PDB file of C-alpha atoms in Angstrom:
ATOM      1  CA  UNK U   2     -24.561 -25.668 -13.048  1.00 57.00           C
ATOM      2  CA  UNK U   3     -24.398 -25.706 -16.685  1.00 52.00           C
ATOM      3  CA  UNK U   4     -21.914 -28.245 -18.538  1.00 53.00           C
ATOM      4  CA  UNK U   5     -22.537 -26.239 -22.125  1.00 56.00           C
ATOM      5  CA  UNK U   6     -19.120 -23.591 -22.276  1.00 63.00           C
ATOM      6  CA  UNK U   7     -18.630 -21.733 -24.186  1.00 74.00           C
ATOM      7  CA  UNK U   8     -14.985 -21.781 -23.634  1.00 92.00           C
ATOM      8  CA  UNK U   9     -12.572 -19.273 -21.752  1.00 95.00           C
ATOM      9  CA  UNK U  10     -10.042 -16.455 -23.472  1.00 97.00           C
ATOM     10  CA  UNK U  11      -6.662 -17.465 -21.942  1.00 97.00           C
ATOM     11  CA  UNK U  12      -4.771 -13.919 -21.394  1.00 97.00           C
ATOM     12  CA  UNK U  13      -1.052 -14.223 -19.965  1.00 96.00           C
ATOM     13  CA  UNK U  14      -0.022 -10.293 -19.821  1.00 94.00           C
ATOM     14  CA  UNK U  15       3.647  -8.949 -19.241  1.00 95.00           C
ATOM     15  CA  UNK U  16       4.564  -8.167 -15.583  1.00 97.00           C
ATOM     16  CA  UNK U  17       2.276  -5.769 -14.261  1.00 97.00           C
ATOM     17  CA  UNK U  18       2.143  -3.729 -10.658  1.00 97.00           C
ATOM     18  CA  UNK U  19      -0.008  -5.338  -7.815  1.00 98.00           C
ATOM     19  CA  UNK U  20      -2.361  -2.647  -7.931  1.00 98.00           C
ATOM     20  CA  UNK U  21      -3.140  -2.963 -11.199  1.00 98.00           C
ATOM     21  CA  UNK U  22      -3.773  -7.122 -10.813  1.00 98.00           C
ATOM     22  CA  UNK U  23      -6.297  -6.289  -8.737  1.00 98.00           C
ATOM     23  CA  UNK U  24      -7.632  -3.902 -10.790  1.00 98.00           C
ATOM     24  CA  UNK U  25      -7.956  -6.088 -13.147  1.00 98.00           C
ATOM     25  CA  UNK U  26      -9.587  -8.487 -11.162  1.00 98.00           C
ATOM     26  CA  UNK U  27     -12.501  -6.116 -10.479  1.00 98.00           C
ATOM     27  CA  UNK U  28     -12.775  -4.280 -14.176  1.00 98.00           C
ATOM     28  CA  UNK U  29     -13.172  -8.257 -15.666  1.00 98.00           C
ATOM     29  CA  UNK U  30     -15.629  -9.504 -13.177  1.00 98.00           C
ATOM     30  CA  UNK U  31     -18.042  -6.352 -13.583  1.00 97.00           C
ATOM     31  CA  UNK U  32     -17.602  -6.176 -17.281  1.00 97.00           C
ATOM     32  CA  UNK U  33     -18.614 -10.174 -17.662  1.00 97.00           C
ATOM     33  CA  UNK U  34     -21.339  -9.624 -15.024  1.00 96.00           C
ATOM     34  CA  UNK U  35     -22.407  -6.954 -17.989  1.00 96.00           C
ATOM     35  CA  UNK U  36     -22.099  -9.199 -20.930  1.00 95.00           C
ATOM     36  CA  UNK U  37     -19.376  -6.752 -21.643  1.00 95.00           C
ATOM     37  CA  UNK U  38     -16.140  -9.515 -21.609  1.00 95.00           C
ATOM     38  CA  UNK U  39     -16.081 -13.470 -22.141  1.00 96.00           C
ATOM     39  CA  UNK U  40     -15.039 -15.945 -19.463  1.00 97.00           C
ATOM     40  CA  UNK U  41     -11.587 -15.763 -18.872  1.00 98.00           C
ATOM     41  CA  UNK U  42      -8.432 -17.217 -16.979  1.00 98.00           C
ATOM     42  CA  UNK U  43      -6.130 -15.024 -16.285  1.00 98.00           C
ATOM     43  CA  UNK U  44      -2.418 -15.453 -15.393  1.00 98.00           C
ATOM     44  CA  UNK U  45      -0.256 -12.988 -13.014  1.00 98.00           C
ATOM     45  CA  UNK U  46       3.330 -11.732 -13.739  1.00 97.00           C
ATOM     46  CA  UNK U  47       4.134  -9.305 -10.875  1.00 97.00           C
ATOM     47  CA  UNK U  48       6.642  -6.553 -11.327  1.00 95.00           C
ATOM     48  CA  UNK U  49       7.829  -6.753  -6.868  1.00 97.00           C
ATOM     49  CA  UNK U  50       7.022  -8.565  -3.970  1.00 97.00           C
ATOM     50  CA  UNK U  51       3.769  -7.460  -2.674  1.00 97.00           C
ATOM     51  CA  UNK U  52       1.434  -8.740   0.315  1.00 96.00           C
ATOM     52  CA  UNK U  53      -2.458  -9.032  -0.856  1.00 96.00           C
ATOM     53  CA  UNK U  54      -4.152  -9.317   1.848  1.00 95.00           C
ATOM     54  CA  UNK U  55      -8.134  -9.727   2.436  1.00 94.00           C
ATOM     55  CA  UNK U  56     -11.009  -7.477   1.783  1.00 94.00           C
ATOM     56  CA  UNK U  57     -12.203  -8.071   5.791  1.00 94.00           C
ATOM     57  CA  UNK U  58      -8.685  -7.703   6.877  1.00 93.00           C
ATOM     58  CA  UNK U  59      -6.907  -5.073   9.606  1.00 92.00           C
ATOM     59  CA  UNK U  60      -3.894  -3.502   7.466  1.00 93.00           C
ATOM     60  CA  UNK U  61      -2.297  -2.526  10.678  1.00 92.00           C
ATOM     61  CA  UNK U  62      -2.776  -6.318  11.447  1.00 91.00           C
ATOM     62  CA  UNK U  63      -0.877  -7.980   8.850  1.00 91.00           C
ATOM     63  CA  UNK U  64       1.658  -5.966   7.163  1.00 93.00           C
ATOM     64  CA  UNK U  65       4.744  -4.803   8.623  1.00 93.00           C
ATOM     65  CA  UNK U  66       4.359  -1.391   6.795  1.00 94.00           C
ATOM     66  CA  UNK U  67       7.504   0.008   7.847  1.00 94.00           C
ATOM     67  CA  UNK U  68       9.261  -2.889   6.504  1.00 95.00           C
ATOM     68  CA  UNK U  69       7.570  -2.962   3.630  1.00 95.00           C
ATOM     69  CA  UNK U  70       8.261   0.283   2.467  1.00 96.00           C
ATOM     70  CA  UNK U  71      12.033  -0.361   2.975  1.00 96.00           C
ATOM     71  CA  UNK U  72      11.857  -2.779   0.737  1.00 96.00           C
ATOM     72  CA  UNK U  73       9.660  -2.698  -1.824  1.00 96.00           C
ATOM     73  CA  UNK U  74       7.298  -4.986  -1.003  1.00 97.00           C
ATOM     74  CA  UNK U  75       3.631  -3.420  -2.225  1.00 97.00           C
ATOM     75  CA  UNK U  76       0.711  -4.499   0.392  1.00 97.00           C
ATOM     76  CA  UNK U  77      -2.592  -4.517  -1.227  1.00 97.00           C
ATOM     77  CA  UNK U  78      -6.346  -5.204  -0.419  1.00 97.00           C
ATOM     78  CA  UNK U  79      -8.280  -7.477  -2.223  1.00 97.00           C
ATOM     79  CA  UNK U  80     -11.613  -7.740  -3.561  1.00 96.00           C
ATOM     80  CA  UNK U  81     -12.070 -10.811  -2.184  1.00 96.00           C
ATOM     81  CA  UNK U  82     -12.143 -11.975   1.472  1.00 92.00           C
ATOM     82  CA  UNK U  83      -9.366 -14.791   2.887  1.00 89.00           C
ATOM     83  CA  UNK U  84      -5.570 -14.477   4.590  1.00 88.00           C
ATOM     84  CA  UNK U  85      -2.734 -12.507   3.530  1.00 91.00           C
ATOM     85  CA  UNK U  86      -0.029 -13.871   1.886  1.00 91.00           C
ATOM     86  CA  UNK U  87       3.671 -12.317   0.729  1.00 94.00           C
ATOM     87  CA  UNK U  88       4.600 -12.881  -3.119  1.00 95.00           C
ATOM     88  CA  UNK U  89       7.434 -12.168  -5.080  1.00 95.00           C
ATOM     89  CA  UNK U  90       7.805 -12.306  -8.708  1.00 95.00           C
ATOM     90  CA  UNK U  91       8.853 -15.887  -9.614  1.00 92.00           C
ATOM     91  CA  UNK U  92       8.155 -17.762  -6.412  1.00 95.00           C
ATOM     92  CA  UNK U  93       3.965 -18.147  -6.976  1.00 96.00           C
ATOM     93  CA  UNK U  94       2.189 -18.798  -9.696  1.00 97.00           C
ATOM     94  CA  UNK U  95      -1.242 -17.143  -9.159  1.00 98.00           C
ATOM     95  CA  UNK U  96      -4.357 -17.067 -11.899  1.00 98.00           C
ATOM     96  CA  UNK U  97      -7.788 -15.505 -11.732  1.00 98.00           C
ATOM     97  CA  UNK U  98     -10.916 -17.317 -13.282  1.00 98.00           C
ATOM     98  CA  UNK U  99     -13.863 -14.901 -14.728  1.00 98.00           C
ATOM     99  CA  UNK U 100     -16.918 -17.160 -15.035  1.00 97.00           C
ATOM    100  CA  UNK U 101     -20.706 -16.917 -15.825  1.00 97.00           C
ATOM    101  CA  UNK U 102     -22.384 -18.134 -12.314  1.00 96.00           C
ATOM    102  CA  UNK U 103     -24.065 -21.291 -14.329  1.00 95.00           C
ATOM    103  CA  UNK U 104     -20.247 -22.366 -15.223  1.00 96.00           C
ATOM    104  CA  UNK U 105     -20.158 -22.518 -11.224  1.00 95.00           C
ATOM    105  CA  UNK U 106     -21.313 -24.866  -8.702  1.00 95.00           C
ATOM    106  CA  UNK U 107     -24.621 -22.649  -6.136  1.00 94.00           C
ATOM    107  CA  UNK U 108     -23.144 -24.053  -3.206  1.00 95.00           C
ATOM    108  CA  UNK U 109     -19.869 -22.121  -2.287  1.00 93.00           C
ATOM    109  CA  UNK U 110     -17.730 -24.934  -0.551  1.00 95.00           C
ATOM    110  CA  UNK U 111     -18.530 -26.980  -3.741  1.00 96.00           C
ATOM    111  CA  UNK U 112     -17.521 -24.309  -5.910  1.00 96.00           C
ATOM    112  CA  UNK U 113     -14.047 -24.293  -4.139  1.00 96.00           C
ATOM    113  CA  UNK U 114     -13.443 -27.961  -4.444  1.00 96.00           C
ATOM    114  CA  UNK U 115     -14.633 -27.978  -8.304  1.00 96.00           C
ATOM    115  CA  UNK U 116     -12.843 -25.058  -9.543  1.00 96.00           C
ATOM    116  CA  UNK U 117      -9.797 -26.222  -7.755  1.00 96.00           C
ATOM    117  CA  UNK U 118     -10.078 -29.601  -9.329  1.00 96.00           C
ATOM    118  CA  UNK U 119      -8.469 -28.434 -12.510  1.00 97.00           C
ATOM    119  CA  UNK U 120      -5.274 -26.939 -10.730  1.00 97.00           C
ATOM    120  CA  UNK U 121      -5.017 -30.165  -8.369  1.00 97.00           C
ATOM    121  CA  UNK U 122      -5.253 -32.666 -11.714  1.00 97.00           C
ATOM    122  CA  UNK U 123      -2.583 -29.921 -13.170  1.00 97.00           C
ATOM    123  CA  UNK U 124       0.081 -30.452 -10.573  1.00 97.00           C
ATOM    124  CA  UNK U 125      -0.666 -34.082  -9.964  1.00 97.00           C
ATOM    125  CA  UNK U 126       0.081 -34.859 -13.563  1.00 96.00           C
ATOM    126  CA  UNK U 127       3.573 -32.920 -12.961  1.00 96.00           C
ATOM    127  CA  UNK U 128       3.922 -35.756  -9.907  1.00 95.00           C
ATOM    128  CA  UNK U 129       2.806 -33.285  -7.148  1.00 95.00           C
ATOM    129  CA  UNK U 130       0.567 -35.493  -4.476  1.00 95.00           C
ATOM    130  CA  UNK U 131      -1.980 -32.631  -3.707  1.00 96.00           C
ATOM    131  CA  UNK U 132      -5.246 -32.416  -2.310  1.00 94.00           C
ATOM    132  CA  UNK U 133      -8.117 -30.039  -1.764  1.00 95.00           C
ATOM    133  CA  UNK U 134      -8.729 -29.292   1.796  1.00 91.00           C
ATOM    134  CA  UNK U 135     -11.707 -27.597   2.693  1.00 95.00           C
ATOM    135  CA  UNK U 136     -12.894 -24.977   2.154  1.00 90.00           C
ATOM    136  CA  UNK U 137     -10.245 -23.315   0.254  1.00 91.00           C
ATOM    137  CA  UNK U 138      -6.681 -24.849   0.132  1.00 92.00           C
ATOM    138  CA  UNK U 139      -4.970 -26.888  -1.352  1.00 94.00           C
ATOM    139  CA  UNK U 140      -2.968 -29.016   0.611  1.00 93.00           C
ATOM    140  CA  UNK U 141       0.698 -31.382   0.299  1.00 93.00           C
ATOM    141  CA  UNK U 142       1.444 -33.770   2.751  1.00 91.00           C
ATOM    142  CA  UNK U 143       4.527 -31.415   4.095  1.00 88.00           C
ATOM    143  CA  UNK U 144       1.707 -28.529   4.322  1.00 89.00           C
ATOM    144  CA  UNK U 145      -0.277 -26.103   2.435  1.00 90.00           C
ATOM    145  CA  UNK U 146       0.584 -25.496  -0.901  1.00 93.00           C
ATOM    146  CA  UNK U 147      -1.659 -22.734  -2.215  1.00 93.00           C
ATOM    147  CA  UNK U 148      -5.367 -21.318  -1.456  1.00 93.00           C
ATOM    148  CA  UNK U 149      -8.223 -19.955  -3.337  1.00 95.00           C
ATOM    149  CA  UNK U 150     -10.819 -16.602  -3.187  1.00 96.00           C
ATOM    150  CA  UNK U 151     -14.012 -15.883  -4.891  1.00 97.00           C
ATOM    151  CA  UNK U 152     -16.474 -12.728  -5.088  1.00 96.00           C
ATOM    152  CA  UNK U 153     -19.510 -13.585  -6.696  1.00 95.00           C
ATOM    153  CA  UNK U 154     -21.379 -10.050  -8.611  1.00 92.00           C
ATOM    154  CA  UNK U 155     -24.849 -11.015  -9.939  1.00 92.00           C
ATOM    155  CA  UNK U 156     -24.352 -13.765 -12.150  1.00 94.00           C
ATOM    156  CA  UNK U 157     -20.120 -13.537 -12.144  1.00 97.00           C
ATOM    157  CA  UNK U 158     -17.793 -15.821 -10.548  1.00 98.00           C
ATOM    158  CA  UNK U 159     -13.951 -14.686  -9.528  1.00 98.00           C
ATOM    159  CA  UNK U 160     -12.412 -17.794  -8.564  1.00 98.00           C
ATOM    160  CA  UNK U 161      -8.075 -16.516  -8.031  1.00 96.00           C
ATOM    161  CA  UNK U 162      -5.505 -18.885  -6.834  1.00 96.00           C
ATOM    162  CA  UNK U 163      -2.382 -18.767  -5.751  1.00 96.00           C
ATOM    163  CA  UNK U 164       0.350 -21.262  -5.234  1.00 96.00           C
ATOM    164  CA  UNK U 165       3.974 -21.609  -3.957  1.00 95.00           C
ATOM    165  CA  UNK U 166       6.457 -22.467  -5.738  1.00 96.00           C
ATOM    166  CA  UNK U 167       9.341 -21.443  -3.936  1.00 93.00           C
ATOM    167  CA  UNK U 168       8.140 -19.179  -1.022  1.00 83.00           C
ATOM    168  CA  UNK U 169      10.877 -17.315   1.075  1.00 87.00           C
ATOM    169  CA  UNK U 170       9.311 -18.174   4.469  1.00 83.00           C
ATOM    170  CA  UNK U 171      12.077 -15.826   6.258  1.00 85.00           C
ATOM    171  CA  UNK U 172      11.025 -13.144   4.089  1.00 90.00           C
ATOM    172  CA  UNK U 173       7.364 -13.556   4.560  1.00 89.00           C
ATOM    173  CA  UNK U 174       7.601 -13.786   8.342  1.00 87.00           C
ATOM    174  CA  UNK U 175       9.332  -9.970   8.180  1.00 90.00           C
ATOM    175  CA  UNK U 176       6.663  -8.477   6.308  1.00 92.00           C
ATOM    176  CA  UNK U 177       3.666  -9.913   7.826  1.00 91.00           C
ATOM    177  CA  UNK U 178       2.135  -9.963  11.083  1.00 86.00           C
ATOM    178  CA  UNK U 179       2.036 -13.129  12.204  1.00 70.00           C
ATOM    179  CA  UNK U 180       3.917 -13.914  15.500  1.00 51.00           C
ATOM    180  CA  UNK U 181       6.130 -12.185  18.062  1.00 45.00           C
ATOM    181  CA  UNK U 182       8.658 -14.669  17.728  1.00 49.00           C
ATOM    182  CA  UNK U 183       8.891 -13.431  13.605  1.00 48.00           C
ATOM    183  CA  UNK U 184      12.217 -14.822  12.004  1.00 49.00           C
ATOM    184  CA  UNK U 185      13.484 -16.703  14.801  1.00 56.00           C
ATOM    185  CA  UNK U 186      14.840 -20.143  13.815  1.00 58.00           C
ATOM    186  CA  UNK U 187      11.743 -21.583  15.662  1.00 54.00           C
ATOM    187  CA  UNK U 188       9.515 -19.553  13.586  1.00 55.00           C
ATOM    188  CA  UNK U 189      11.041 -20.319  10.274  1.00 56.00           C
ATOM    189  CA  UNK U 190      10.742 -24.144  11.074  1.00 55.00           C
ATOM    190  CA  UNK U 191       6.813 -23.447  12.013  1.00 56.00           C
ATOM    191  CA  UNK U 192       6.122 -21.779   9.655  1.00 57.00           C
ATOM    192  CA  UNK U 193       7.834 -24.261   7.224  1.00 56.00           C
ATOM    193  CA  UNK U 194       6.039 -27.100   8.580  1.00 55.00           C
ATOM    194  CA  UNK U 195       2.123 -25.405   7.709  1.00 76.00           C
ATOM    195  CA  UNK U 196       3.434 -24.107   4.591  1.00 81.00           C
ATOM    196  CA  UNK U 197       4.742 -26.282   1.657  1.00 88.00           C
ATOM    197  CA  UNK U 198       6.605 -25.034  -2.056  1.00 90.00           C
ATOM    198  CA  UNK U 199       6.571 -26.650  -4.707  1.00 94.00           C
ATOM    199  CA  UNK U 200      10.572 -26.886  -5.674  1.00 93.00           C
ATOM    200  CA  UNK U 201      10.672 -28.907  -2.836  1.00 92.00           C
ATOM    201  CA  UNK U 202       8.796 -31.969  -4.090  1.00 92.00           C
ATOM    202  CA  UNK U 203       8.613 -31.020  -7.923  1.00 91.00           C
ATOM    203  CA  UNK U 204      11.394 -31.291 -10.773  1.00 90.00           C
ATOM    204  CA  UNK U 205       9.607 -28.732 -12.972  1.00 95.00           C
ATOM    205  CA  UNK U 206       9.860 -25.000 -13.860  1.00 96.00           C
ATOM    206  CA  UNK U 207       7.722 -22.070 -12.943  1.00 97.00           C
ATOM    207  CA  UNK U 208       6.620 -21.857 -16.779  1.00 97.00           C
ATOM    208  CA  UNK U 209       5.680 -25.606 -16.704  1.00 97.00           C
ATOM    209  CA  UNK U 210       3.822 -25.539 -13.706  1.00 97.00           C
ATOM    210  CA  UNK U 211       1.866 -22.143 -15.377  1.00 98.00           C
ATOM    211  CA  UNK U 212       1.251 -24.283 -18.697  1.00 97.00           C
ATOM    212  CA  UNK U 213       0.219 -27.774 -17.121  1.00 98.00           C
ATOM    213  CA  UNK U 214      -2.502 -25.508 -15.231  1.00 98.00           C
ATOM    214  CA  UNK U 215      -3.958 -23.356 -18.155  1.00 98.00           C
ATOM    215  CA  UNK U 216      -3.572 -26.634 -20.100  1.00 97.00           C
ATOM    216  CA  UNK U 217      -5.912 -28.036 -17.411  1.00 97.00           C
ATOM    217  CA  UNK U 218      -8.559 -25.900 -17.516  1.00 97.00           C
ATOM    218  CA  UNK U 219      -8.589 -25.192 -20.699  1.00 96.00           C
ATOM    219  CA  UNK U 220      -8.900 -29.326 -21.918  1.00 96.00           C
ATOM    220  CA  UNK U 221     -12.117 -28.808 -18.835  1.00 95.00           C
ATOM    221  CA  UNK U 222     -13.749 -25.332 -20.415  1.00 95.00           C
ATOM    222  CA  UNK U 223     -12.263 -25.256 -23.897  1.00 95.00           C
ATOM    223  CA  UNK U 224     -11.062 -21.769 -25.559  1.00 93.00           C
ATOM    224  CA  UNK U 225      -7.476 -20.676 -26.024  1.00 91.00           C
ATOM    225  CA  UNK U 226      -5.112 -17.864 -25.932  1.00 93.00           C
ATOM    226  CA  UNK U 227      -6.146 -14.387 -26.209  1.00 95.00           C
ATOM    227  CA  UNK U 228      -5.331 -10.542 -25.384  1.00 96.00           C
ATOM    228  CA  UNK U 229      -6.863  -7.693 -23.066  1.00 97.00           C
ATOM    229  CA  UNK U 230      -8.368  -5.399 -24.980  1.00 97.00           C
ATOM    230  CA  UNK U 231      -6.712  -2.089 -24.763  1.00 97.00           C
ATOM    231  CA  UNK U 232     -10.053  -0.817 -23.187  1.00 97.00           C
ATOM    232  CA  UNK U 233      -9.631  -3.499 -20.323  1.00 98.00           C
ATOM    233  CA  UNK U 234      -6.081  -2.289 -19.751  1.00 98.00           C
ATOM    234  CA  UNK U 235      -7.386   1.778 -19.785  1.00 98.00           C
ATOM    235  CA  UNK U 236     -10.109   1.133 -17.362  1.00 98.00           C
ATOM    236  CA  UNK U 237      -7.568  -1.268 -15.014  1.00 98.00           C
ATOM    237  CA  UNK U 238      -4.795   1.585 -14.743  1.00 98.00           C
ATOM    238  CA  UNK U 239      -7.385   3.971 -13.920  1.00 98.00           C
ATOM    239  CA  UNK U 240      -8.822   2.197 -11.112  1.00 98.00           C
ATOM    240  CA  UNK U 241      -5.383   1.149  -9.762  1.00 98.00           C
ATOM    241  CA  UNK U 242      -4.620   5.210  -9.517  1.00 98.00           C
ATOM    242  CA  UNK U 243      -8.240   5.466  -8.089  1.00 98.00           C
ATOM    243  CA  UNK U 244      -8.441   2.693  -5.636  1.00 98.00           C
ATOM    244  CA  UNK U 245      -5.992  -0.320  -5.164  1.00 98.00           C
ATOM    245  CA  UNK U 246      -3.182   2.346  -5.251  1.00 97.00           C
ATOM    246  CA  UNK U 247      -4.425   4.207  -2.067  1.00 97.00           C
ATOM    247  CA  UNK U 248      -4.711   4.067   1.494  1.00 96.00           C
ATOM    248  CA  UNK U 249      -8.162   4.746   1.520  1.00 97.00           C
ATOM    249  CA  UNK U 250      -8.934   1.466  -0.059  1.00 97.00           C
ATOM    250  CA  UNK U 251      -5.567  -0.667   1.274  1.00 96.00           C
ATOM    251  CA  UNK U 252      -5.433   0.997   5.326  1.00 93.00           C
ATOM    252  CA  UNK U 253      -9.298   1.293   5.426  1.00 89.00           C
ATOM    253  CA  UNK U 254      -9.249  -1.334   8.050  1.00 85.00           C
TER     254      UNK U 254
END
């Protein structure tokens, strides 16, 4: 692992759909694999609630699709493996990390824990007591606060994140799979006990929590703000309408 960077564009779009995030997340990765973009972080706005779930996972599994189609929640698969998770627009901060694989630890557990390290230092400086907990979560002592992904494509890294802020646990037990008991009270309260938000703990806003972390990692990598190129944004839409938008890609399992 290199220590020279080179520094990292910083690009903090408007609210975009859930396919098109993920979109994103693929168009970036190949194109720095190419030599095409540079490193970036990249910060998510979301337009609804959505569910991504994991590359490896069974749609019919984990998303109540009838439910989510009633309300407007927007289940899609991601490029990387790992859980599902429900989001809504204000409750989770999430970011994507485009690095060159020499930015990046070989060994994969490693990786987590060092490109975590940034986010962790982030929220402990707000006077969050968080930890990493292998191999891909980080953790409060009330329960988990947010977890991490990666895809690795020749010599790219995707390292995405995302964290709760203030997670509606009732809502996320309708729209995903994940019990028979579902929004019972003695769900809610099990759920609430493995899963921890930050408004809970933390006297700070969504925006602060979003500028403490790009603050973090840029101070680590160095760069600064910066804008997709209207190329980037072309070839994301186009592969949303291609691939994260359909059930070819999203119900494939």
């Amino acid at each position: 692992m290199s220590d020279d960077h080179d520094g990292l564009r910083v690009v903090d779009p408007e609210a975009l759909s859930e396919p098109v995030h993920h979109a994103l997340d693929e168009v970036l990765t190949n194109r720095l694999q190419a030599g095409e973009t540079p490193p970036t972080l990249r910060v998510w706005r979301r337009d609804t609630p959505a569910v991504p779930f994991g590359r490896f996972q069974s749609f019919d599994d984990e998303v109540e699709a009838e439910y989510a189609r009633e309300h407007g929640i927007v289940p899609v698969r991601r490029v990387t493996g790992g859980g599902s998770m429900y989001v809504a627009p204000g409750d989770v901060v999430t970011y994507s990390l485009y690095l060159p694989a020499s930015w990046v630890p070989d060994d994969v557990e490693a990786s987590y824990a060092d490109l975590d390290r940034s986010a962790i230092e982030a929220l402990r400086g707000l006077g969050l007591d968080v930890r990493h907990e292998p191999l891909n979560d980080i953790e409060h002592a009330d329960g988990k606060i947010g977890g991490s992904a990666q895809l690795r494509s020749g010599d790219a890294v995707l390292h995405h994140a995302t964290m709760s802020y203030d997670l509606d646990t009732r809502e996320m037990l309708r729209v995903l799979r994940i019990g028979a008991e579902k929004v019972s009270d003695k769900a809610v309260r099990s759920a609430e006990k493995r899963v921890a938000v930050m408004t809970d703990h933390l006297d700070a806003s969504r925006e602060d929590v979003i500028d403490a972390v790009v603050d973090a990692y840029v101070a680590r990598f160095g760069g600064g703000r910066g804008e997709l190129s209207e190329d980037e944004r072309e070839a994301a839409l186009e592969l949303a309408d291609a691939k994260f938008s359909t059930p070819e890609w999203n119900e494939r399992l």
